[in-house]
XYZ file of C-alpha atoms in Angstrom:
347
model
C 0.231 0.119 -0.093
C 1.222 3.259 -0.934
C 2.109 5.491 2.120
C 2.600 8.808 0.437
C 2.324 10.474 -3.243
C 5.217 12.775 -4.345
C 3.901 14.747 -7.327
C 6.766 16.325 -9.105
C 8.273 16.401 -12.602
C 11.955 17.198 -11.380
C 14.084 14.513 -10.879
C 15.858 16.163 -8.101
C 12.909 16.247 -5.843
C 12.201 12.685 -6.205
C 15.827 11.784 -5.728
C 16.030 14.180 -2.624
C 12.913 11.987 -1.190
C 14.346 8.758 -2.012
C 18.064 8.830 -1.928
C 18.958 11.563 0.286
C 22.575 12.203 0.999
C 24.444 10.036 3.495
C 26.992 13.027 4.088
C 24.326 15.513 4.185
C 25.139 18.200 6.471
C 26.071 17.533 10.473
C 22.668 18.084 12.354
C 23.105 20.831 14.826
C 23.035 18.521 17.880
C 26.352 17.343 16.902
C 25.428 13.632 15.950
C 26.741 12.361 12.770
C 24.924 12.008 9.484
C 23.270 8.511 9.145
C 25.608 5.759 7.761
C 24.558 4.355 4.404
C 23.077 0.992 5.860
C 21.136 2.612 8.322
C 17.402 1.723 8.900
C 15.198 3.788 7.104
C 11.410 4.200 7.758
C 9.387 1.924 5.857
C 7.539 4.309 4.333
C 6.707 3.465 0.606
C 6.584 6.098 -1.896
C 5.267 6.750 -5.495
C 5.648 9.528 -7.730
C 2.906 11.236 -9.966
C 4.239 13.760 -12.851
C 1.293 15.995 -11.788
C 0.201 16.027 -15.403
C -3.170 14.288 -14.574
C -5.447 13.737 -11.844
C -4.766 10.997 -9.236
C -8.279 9.256 -8.696
C -7.411 6.970 -5.714
C -6.210 9.670 -3.856
C -8.611 10.215 -0.638
C -8.911 12.822 2.091
C -6.411 12.209 4.781
C -3.804 10.338 2.162
C -0.214 11.680 2.656
C 0.659 14.290 -0.063
C 3.250 16.174 -1.224
C 2.420 18.439 -4.203
C 2.836 21.969 -5.200
C -0.150 23.961 -4.642
C -1.281 24.442 -7.940
C -1.691 20.340 -8.452
C -3.572 20.506 -5.001
C -6.090 23.122 -6.397
C -6.597 21.084 -9.587
C -7.008 17.683 -7.836
C -9.452 19.026 -5.062
C -11.942 20.719 -7.705
C -11.937 17.226 -9.515
C -12.447 15.401 -6.182
C -15.282 17.725 -5.373
C -16.892 17.350 -8.971
C -16.788 13.654 -8.061
C -18.629 13.882 -4.758
C -15.482 13.139 -2.935
C -13.937 15.271 -0.028
C -11.285 17.313 -1.037
C -7.687 17.291 0.584
C -7.477 19.119 3.770
C -3.687 20.442 4.671
C -2.401 22.210 7.284
C -0.281 25.672 6.507
C 0.704 29.225 8.230
C -1.834 31.367 8.581
C -2.233 33.408 5.520
C -1.555 36.628 7.839
C 1.665 35.449 9.080
C 3.776 38.227 8.739
C 1.366 40.302 11.055
C 1.688 37.292 13.833
C 5.445 37.122 13.685
C 5.975 40.912 13.676
C 9.117 43.314 13.224
C 10.775 41.283 15.980
C 11.271 38.118 13.882
C 10.591 39.741 10.604
C 13.240 42.348 10.972
C 11.208 44.478 8.371
C 7.800 45.654 8.001
C 5.635 43.466 6.108
C 1.885 43.527 5.915
C -0.906 41.816 3.528
C -3.776 43.174 1.842
C -6.708 42.366 -0.286
C -5.740 43.296 -4.027
C -8.762 45.405 -3.838
C -7.359 47.490 -0.929
C -4.065 47.918 -2.637
C -5.704 49.416 -5.620
C -7.014 52.322 -3.628
C -3.666 53.417 -1.777
C -2.156 56.632 -2.338
C 1.202 55.638 -1.451
C 3.312 53.161 0.568
C 3.492 55.369 3.387
C 0.133 55.482 4.157
C -0.464 52.005 3.870
C 1.943 51.615 6.536
C 5.221 50.611 4.188
C 8.195 52.930 5.223
C 9.493 54.460 1.786
C 13.098 54.208 2.445
C 15.982 54.105 0.460
C 17.914 50.689 1.232
C 21.207 52.370 0.787
C 20.147 55.636 2.445
C 18.760 56.952 5.643
C 16.318 59.255 3.696
C 12.931 58.571 2.738
C 12.531 57.713 -0.928
C 9.173 58.341 -2.757
C 10.450 55.641 -5.595
C 10.738 52.789 -2.934
C 10.014 49.437 -4.347
C 9.210 46.905 -1.553
C 8.727 43.356 -2.548
C 5.309 41.962 -3.292
C 3.819 38.700 -4.075
C 0.959 36.303 -3.291
C 0.491 35.791 0.624
C 0.007 32.177 0.085
C 0.843 31.053 -3.681
C 2.033 31.656 -6.980
C 1.183 32.544 -10.142
C 3.545 32.964 -13.390
C 1.750 36.382 -14.175
C 2.588 37.693 -10.837
C 5.950 36.646 -9.590
C 7.903 38.247 -6.339
C 9.445 41.134 -7.613
C 10.399 44.605 -6.289
C 7.953 46.857 -7.422
C 6.903 50.590 -7.473
C 3.184 51.306 -6.039
C 2.022 52.065 -9.948
C 3.844 48.901 -10.818
C 2.067 46.723 -8.627
C -1.411 48.521 -8.850
C -0.947 48.024 -12.721
C 0.149 44.359 -12.029
C -3.028 43.809 -10.065
C -5.525 45.350 -12.258
C -6.627 41.659 -13.408
C -6.395 40.222 -9.973
C -9.408 39.054 -8.295
C -10.588 41.309 -5.468
C -9.828 39.075 -2.671
C -6.455 37.832 -3.543
C -4.218 38.504 -0.413
C -0.727 40.338 -1.215
C 2.249 40.135 0.860
C 4.241 43.702 0.670
C 7.472 43.824 2.679
C 10.035 46.110 2.880
C 13.521 45.229 0.780
C 15.993 43.693 3.323
C 19.640 44.950 2.722
C 22.813 42.985 3.169
C 21.317 39.200 3.013
C 24.378 36.927 2.585
C 22.960 33.437 3.334
C 19.282 31.724 3.326
C 18.461 28.714 5.220
C 15.572 26.100 5.127
C 14.268 24.857 8.465
C 11.363 22.369 8.989
C 9.664 22.473 12.182
C 7.268 20.145 13.408
C 5.653 19.861 17.092
C 7.792 22.415 18.045
C 11.167 20.929 16.844
C 13.608 21.432 13.963
C 13.377 18.289 12.189
C 15.464 19.313 9.173
C 17.534 22.007 8.493
C 19.949 23.073 5.570
C 21.674 26.122 3.973
C 19.551 27.137 1.108
C 21.568 29.676 -1.136
C 24.264 32.623 -0.585
C 23.892 35.831 -1.894
C 27.568 36.900 -3.681
C 28.146 39.567 -3.046
C 25.654 40.338 -0.442
C 22.474 42.261 -1.079
C 22.779 40.874 -4.850
C 20.666 38.682 -6.782
C 23.442 36.804 -7.882
C 22.885 33.429 -5.590
C 24.395 30.021 -5.527
C 22.429 27.256 -4.058
C 23.275 24.271 -1.923
C 22.383 22.027 -5.443
C 25.078 24.521 -7.187
C 28.145 23.664 -4.663
C 27.279 26.553 -2.111
C 28.957 26.593 1.254
C 27.422 27.865 4.349
C 28.175 28.711 7.674
C 27.624 25.884 9.807
C 27.776 28.278 12.928
C 24.227 29.797 11.280
C 22.443 26.403 11.803
C 21.709 26.810 15.677
C 20.339 30.100 15.248
C 18.464 29.489 12.025
C 16.778 26.516 14.117
C 15.774 28.365 17.284
C 14.674 31.420 15.140
C 12.316 28.845 13.006
C 11.077 26.912 16.211
C 9.976 30.462 17.852
C 8.213 31.885 14.655
C 6.290 28.318 14.440
C 5.578 28.475 18.116
C 4.292 32.158 17.823
C 2.136 31.262 14.888
C 1.247 28.200 16.843
C 1.507 26.087 13.551
C 2.135 22.361 14.037
C 4.195 21.847 10.857
C 6.016 24.502 8.668
C 9.193 25.262 6.765
C 10.696 28.501 7.736
C 12.958 30.532 4.936
C 15.417 32.072 7.580
C 18.107 34.934 6.338
C 21.257 35.819 7.482
C 22.606 39.249 7.141
C 26.358 40.616 7.218
C 26.273 41.428 10.781
C 24.915 37.502 11.213
C 21.507 39.009 12.419
C 18.878 36.307 11.383
C 15.126 37.183 10.459
C 12.338 35.173 8.781
C 11.956 35.597 5.118
C 8.951 33.270 4.261
C 6.868 30.914 6.434
C 5.913 28.139 3.787
C 3.532 24.739 4.146
C 5.701 21.520 4.678
C 3.861 19.617 1.891
C 4.985 21.795 -0.902
C 8.507 22.925 -0.017
C 11.288 20.749 -1.756
C 13.582 19.077 0.643
C 17.160 20.266 0.652
C 20.700 18.840 1.973
C 18.910 16.818 4.686
C 20.296 13.244 5.884
C 18.846 10.342 5.845
C 17.027 10.696 9.428
C 16.028 13.983 8.870
C 14.372 13.356 5.629
C 12.659 10.241 7.030
C 11.397 12.619 10.103
C 10.311 14.692 6.974
C 8.245 12.216 5.444
C 6.099 11.718 8.743
C 5.648 15.230 9.053
C 4.410 15.549 5.844
C 1.797 12.672 6.425
C 0.868 14.526 9.346
C -0.157 17.764 7.165
C -3.117 15.530 5.401
C -6.022 16.120 7.669
C -8.816 12.798 7.508
C -11.638 15.269 8.066
C -14.941 14.715 6.232
C -16.089 18.055 4.351
C -19.465 17.564 6.209
C -17.637 17.268 9.755
C -18.997 20.099 12.047
C -16.656 23.078 12.222
C -16.651 26.028 14.373
C -15.212 29.599 14.273
C -12.462 27.848 16.040
C -11.714 25.158 13.674
C -12.281 21.352 13.720
C -11.087 18.236 15.261
C -9.546 15.440 13.216
C -10.544 11.660 13.296
C -7.873 11.312 15.903
C -9.158 13.850 17.993
C -6.493 16.628 16.967
C -7.832 20.189 17.389
C -6.929 22.203 14.240
C -7.552 26.212 14.269
C -9.652 27.051 11.001
C -6.660 29.721 10.283
C -4.098 26.620 9.935
C -6.164 24.751 6.966
C -4.464 25.970 3.585
C -7.061 28.172 1.785
C -5.674 28.447 -1.857
C -5.972 32.021 -3.181
C -8.619 33.288 -5.694
C -6.251 33.828 -8.052
C -4.647 30.556 -7.928
C -8.018 28.872 -7.855
C -8.824 30.783 -11.100
C -5.951 29.812 -12.786
C -5.949 26.079 -11.684
C -8.972 25.229 -10.696
C -10.834 23.801 -13.969
C -7.534 22.072 -14.897
C -8.663 18.555 -14.128
C -12.303 18.586 -14.157
C -12.659 17.259 -17.680
C -9.718 14.941 -17.523
C -10.524 11.391 -18.461
C -6.954 10.298 -17.424
C -7.255 8.711 -14.129
C -3.673 8.485 -12.759
C -0.155 7.038 -13.952
C 1.600 7.079 -10.619
C 5.313 4.973 -10.411
C 5.942 3.248 -7.159
C 9.643 3.878 -5.771
């Protein structure tokens, strides 16, 4: 019986789940990486390329997949009278929960319809600063992106207010947008997976060379990281997850030239790629991904506070993944009329 479905077209993602490096990076507790002959979690994996729906997937089954696939899969399941997949995710308005102390910058979320009414970033609460000077800069270009997802027509980018409003002209009014100050002098980024209050996996993600540049080298391209950043990255990620009260999440942690750390992004665990994790870390990651899929019928009683899973796990409503309307519009109908029923390959 298949325990977890991995939906990916990139071979490196499948390889990272099925054949993680024994060398890896030394875990923060100082223990050596798992030897090649170590016993692995006997979890079975199957792979789908995500080009078609998976008709034997059911509410509560373990799944790692891009949000676009989940949206299309759920729409098809609903059209067939099946309960859709319910997945755990950080709250949509996580930047406001983490605040300046953990984010290291001003970051706000707002509906597209609200942003279209803004007269200036300053009035909206985003300081208009030139990152290279102390003076106010009316031409400031903070970062903007969907708060909980991606669409190819609106990638994460630095935009003037005029550019942002132009980019949102065709967006659904309820699309939630994240707007945040640019962070100067970033040197390294780390990814930390947190489950039940513990950092279960961590890895350097990329280095910026020179700092504050868009010239980056990833861990897969041979980037080398300061191992002394591992523990601060894990500690900050655990603090952030605790403040959001989420059970499972992956935090993107950035380090600046002075080694201060801040949270760049909070991401769902079930769609964030694994990085240079050891075998034991990857096994823990797979177990945590399984826990992100909730076995709860759509007809289950729900309150303003949330719901309770079949194993009596309380879940806050804000911790359920809710796709952005822009993503629903873009991907929702993808599989509705698809006759192909699968095409998955076991490991």
